[in-house]
């Protein structure tokens, strides 16, 4: 039954012949629907409707339309998610919005497993606010014990981008709330990868990415969720006319829109937004529990095959699938060169400094046969030392 579902979803993507694509955790592949939609927005929307497209093609509402499709994937009620900006910018809005709700507290708590951009945003947001906040960064295993009543906001990424280690969102959110702490969850490696229920967890804010597991295309708009009880009170330190209560009144004084609408800033990038909108239709009829189940089967198979074939590689991800996201990472001192050799041989993953070879498992378009082919190719790269060439050691700007 689930085989049928994933055979159907695989046919919705345009993947190059002969390539095994294990990097949908960095950039999802092209859904045919997204190609057609972007072409139609260009031809009919931009080409013919021109400025009328904002009303006639529904462009002005796209951030909500797309937000509601993402809401379904992360357990958020309709009207609580907006698509737009990048994850970094959305995190700035979420963090300053959350801090505005906790004026008596000064600590932002995060962990060393967080993605660097999240920590940069926090460092600079604290400086920009100038209210004496402090960023406290602890080991991922010590987050729970570091939650106390000095903390204003707990800001975490659910799935570690390097190792795939999965935090317990429900438990940490509950612990945070019991100490009066607000939570911000970065779902970049969660949305579209595993079941997420921000509503059930009681998460206060969440942000995430449109171009990874949601397949929205390079630089696709990100998203932000604000818990309904909080939306009308949060006062983020970034605003623009699109988040005004009435943008087309052209009021010189900012009055924030209701709820999630105040998280809009400027004009949305319609072509990218349209691509993401169409890409999200791939999820129709797909149950995230089935995705998770299949992702675990694929990941377990990959670990088993690689460990049997490539003794030089060391598993960097948790061995227990219940605390691992939808990616598997291996350590190898020449990981960069090995990944380049693997890519040259038709299996695409990526590399994260200093020594991590990273592979994403995305059941929508990856099959068991792909996993075996990837492991076989990796075995060849390792046993024949195909990586040991100077051109594979030359680092590109993007790894
Ligand atoms: C990919 C990723 C980002 C990316 O942020 P952008 O602002 O969209 O470039 C942020 N946080 C995490 C955890 C990520 O994995």
mmCIF file of N, CA and C in Angstrom, residues 87-89 91-92 95 108-127 134-140 143 153-157 160-161 165 184 186 207:
data_model
loop_
_atom_site.group_PDB
_atom_site.id
_atom_site.type_symbol
_atom_site.label_atom_id
_atom_site.label_comp_id
_atom_site.label_asym_id
_atom_site.label_seq_id
_atom_site.Cartn_x
_atom_site.Cartn_y
_atom_site.Cartn_z
ATOM 1 N N UNK A 87 14.905 31.414 6.580
ATOM 2 C CA UNK A 87 14.823 30.909 7.956
ATOM 3 C C UNK A 87 15.523 31.868 8.909
ATOM 4 N N UNK A 88 16.688 32.373 8.484
ATOM 5 C CA UNK A 88 17.440 33.286 9.355
ATOM 6 C C UNK A 88 16.602 34.506 9.732
ATOM 7 N N UNK A 89 15.967 35.109 8.734
ATOM 8 C CA UNK A 89 15.165 36.315 8.998
ATOM 9 C C UNK A 89 13.953 35.955 9.864
ATOM 10 N N UNK A 91 13.791 33.623 12.000
ATOM 11 C CA UNK A 91 14.270 33.365 13.353
ATOM 12 C C UNK A 91 14.473 34.686 14.106
ATOM 13 N N UNK A 92 14.963 35.685 13.399
ATOM 14 C CA UNK A 92 15.123 37.011 14.016
ATOM 15 C C UNK A 92 13.762 37.528 14.495
ATOM 16 N N UNK A 95 12.631 35.310 17.499
ATOM 17 C CA UNK A 95 13.384 35.539 18.738
ATOM 18 C C UNK A 95 13.055 36.897 19.352
ATOM 19 N N UNK A 108 18.847 33.695 26.621
ATOM 20 C CA UNK A 108 18.397 32.885 25.483
ATOM 21 C C UNK A 108 19.217 31.600 25.539
ATOM 22 N N UNK A 109 18.544 30.475 25.645
ATOM 23 C CA UNK A 109 19.246 29.197 25.782
ATOM 24 C C UNK A 109 19.208 28.434 24.458
ATOM 25 N N UNK A 110 20.406 27.982 24.018
ATOM 26 C CA UNK A 110 20.470 27.162 22.813
ATOM 27 C C UNK A 110 21.541 26.095 23.020
ATOM 28 N N UNK A 111 21.873 25.346 21.952
ATOM 29 C CA UNK A 111 22.880 24.305 22.135
ATOM 30 C C UNK A 111 23.901 24.297 21.004
ATOM 31 N N UNK A 112 24.996 23.583 21.238
ATOM 32 C CA UNK A 112 26.106 23.556 20.288
ATOM 33 C C UNK A 112 25.761 22.770 19.024
ATOM 34 N N UNK A 113 24.640 22.057 19.056
ATOM 35 C CA UNK A 113 24.204 21.337 17.856
ATOM 36 C C UNK A 113 23.389 22.221 16.927
ATOM 37 N N UNK A 114 23.190 23.468 17.323
ATOM 38 C CA UNK A 114 22.369 24.341 16.494
ATOM 39 C C UNK A 114 23.121 24.745 15.226
ATOM 40 N N UNK A 115 22.366 25.086 14.201
ATOM 41 C CA UNK A 115 22.963 25.532 12.945
ATOM 42 C C UNK A 115 23.592 26.910 13.182
ATOM 43 N N UNK A 116 24.785 27.148 12.646
ATOM 44 C CA UNK A 116 25.448 28.422 12.931
ATOM 45 C C UNK A 116 24.581 29.659 12.677
ATOM 46 N N UNK A 117 23.792 29.660 11.605
ATOM 47 C CA UNK A 117 23.011 30.879 11.337
ATOM 48 C C UNK A 117 22.086 31.197 12.507
ATOM 49 N N UNK A 118 21.560 30.180 13.153
ATOM 50 C CA UNK A 118 20.651 30.403 14.286
ATOM 51 C C UNK A 118 21.387 31.129 15.413
ATOM 52 N N UNK A 119 22.624 30.685 15.650
ATOM 53 C CA UNK A 119 23.405 31.311 16.721
ATOM 54 C C UNK A 119 23.829 32.729 16.329
ATOM 55 N N UNK A 120 24.160 32.924 15.049
ATOM 56 C CA UNK A 120 24.531 34.282 14.600
ATOM 57 C C UNK A 120 23.351 35.231 14.778
ATOM 58 N N UNK A 121 22.170 34.769 14.357
ATOM 59 C CA UNK A 121 20.977 35.614 14.466
ATOM 60 C C UNK A 121 20.759 35.998 15.927
ATOM 61 N N UNK A 122 20.913 35.029 16.820
ATOM 62 C CA UNK A 122 20.687 35.312 18.242
ATOM 63 C C UNK A 122 21.720 36.317 18.752
ATOM 64 N N UNK A 123 22.995 36.115 18.373
ATOM 65 C CA UNK A 123 24.040 37.033 18.844
ATOM 66 C C UNK A 123 23.729 38.469 18.421
ATOM 67 N N UNK A 124 23.350 38.619 17.153
ATOM 68 C CA UNK A 124 23.154 39.979 16.634
ATOM 69 C C UNK A 124 21.812 40.559 17.091
ATOM 70 N N UNK A 125 20.799 39.717 17.229
ATOM 71 C CA UNK A 125 19.511 40.208 17.732
ATOM 72 C C UNK A 125 19.683 40.765 19.146
ATOM 73 N N UNK A 126 20.472 40.047 19.953
ATOM 74 C CA UNK A 126 20.712 40.489 21.330
ATOM 75 C C UNK A 126 21.414 41.842 21.329
ATOM 76 N N UNK A 127 22.415 41.962 20.446
ATOM 77 C CA UNK A 127 23.148 43.230 20.359
ATOM 78 C C UNK A 127 22.218 44.351 19.896
ATOM 79 N N UNK A 134 21.588 37.606 27.170
ATOM 80 C CA UNK A 134 22.789 36.781 27.087
ATOM 81 C C UNK A 134 22.420 35.485 26.368
ATOM 82 N N UNK A 135 23.291 35.068 25.429
ATOM 83 C CA UNK A 135 23.066 33.785 24.743
ATOM 84 C C UNK A 135 23.863 32.713 25.469
ATOM 85 N N UNK A 136 23.162 31.697 25.962
ATOM 86 C CA UNK A 136 23.826 30.606 26.663
ATOM 87 C C UNK A 136 23.727 29.368 25.782
ATOM 88 N N UNK A 137 24.892 28.812 25.429
ATOM 89 C CA UNK A 137 24.919 27.677 24.509
ATOM 90 C C UNK A 137 25.506 26.473 25.232
ATOM 91 N N UNK A 138 24.713 25.423 25.384
ATOM 92 C CA UNK A 138 25.167 24.247 26.137
ATOM 93 C C UNK A 138 25.222 23.025 25.221
ATOM 94 N N UNK A 139 25.802 21.959 25.705
ATOM 95 C CA UNK A 139 25.820 20.712 24.953
ATOM 96 C C UNK A 139 24.370 20.214 24.784
ATOM 97 N N UNK A 140 24.041 19.607 23.621
ATOM 98 C CA UNK A 140 22.661 19.149 23.403
ATOM 99 C C UNK A 140 22.139 18.234 24.517
ATOM 100 N N UNK A 143 20.659 20.361 27.666
ATOM 101 C CA UNK A 143 19.652 21.414 27.507
ATOM 102 C C UNK A 143 18.622 21.360 28.635
ATOM 103 N N UNK A 153 13.904 32.443 26.640
ATOM 104 C CA UNK A 153 13.560 31.707 25.427
ATOM 105 C C UNK A 153 14.503 30.519 25.243
ATOM 106 N N UNK A 154 13.923 29.378 24.943
ATOM 107 C CA UNK A 154 14.690 28.194 24.552
ATOM 108 C C UNK A 154 14.607 28.111 23.026
ATOM 109 N N UNK A 155 15.765 28.196 22.379
ATOM 110 C CA UNK A 155 15.809 28.259 20.913
ATOM 111 C C UNK A 155 16.632 27.083 20.396
ATOM 112 N N UNK A 156 15.959 26.100 19.796
ATOM 113 C CA UNK A 156 16.643 24.873 19.385
ATOM 114 C C UNK A 156 16.265 24.472 17.974
ATOM 115 N N UNK A 157 17.174 23.737 17.343
ATOM 116 C CA UNK A 157 16.848 23.063 16.091
ATOM 117 C C UNK A 157 16.522 21.616 16.441
ATOM 118 N N UNK A 160 19.567 17.915 14.364
ATOM 119 C CA UNK A 160 20.915 18.451 14.174
ATOM 120 C C UNK A 160 21.326 18.290 12.709
ATOM 121 N N UNK A 161 21.721 19.410 12.087
ATOM 122 C CA UNK A 161 22.022 19.366 10.644
ATOM 123 C C UNK A 161 23.227 18.480 10.344
ATOM 124 N N UNK A 165 20.893 14.054 14.960
ATOM 125 C CA UNK A 165 20.355 13.803 16.304
ATOM 126 C C UNK A 165 19.052 14.590 16.511
ATOM 127 N N UNK A 184 11.306 28.306 20.831
ATOM 128 C CA UNK A 184 11.371 28.501 19.375
ATOM 129 C C UNK A 184 12.020 27.249 18.798
ATOM 130 N N UNK A 186 13.436 25.351 15.438
ATOM 131 C CA UNK A 186 13.835 25.409 14.032
ATOM 132 C C UNK A 186 13.568 24.025 13.440
ATOM 133 N N UNK A 207 10.177 27.928 13.081
ATOM 134 C CA UNK A 207 10.601 28.422 11.767
ATOM 135 C C UNK A 207 11.107 27.220 10.978
#
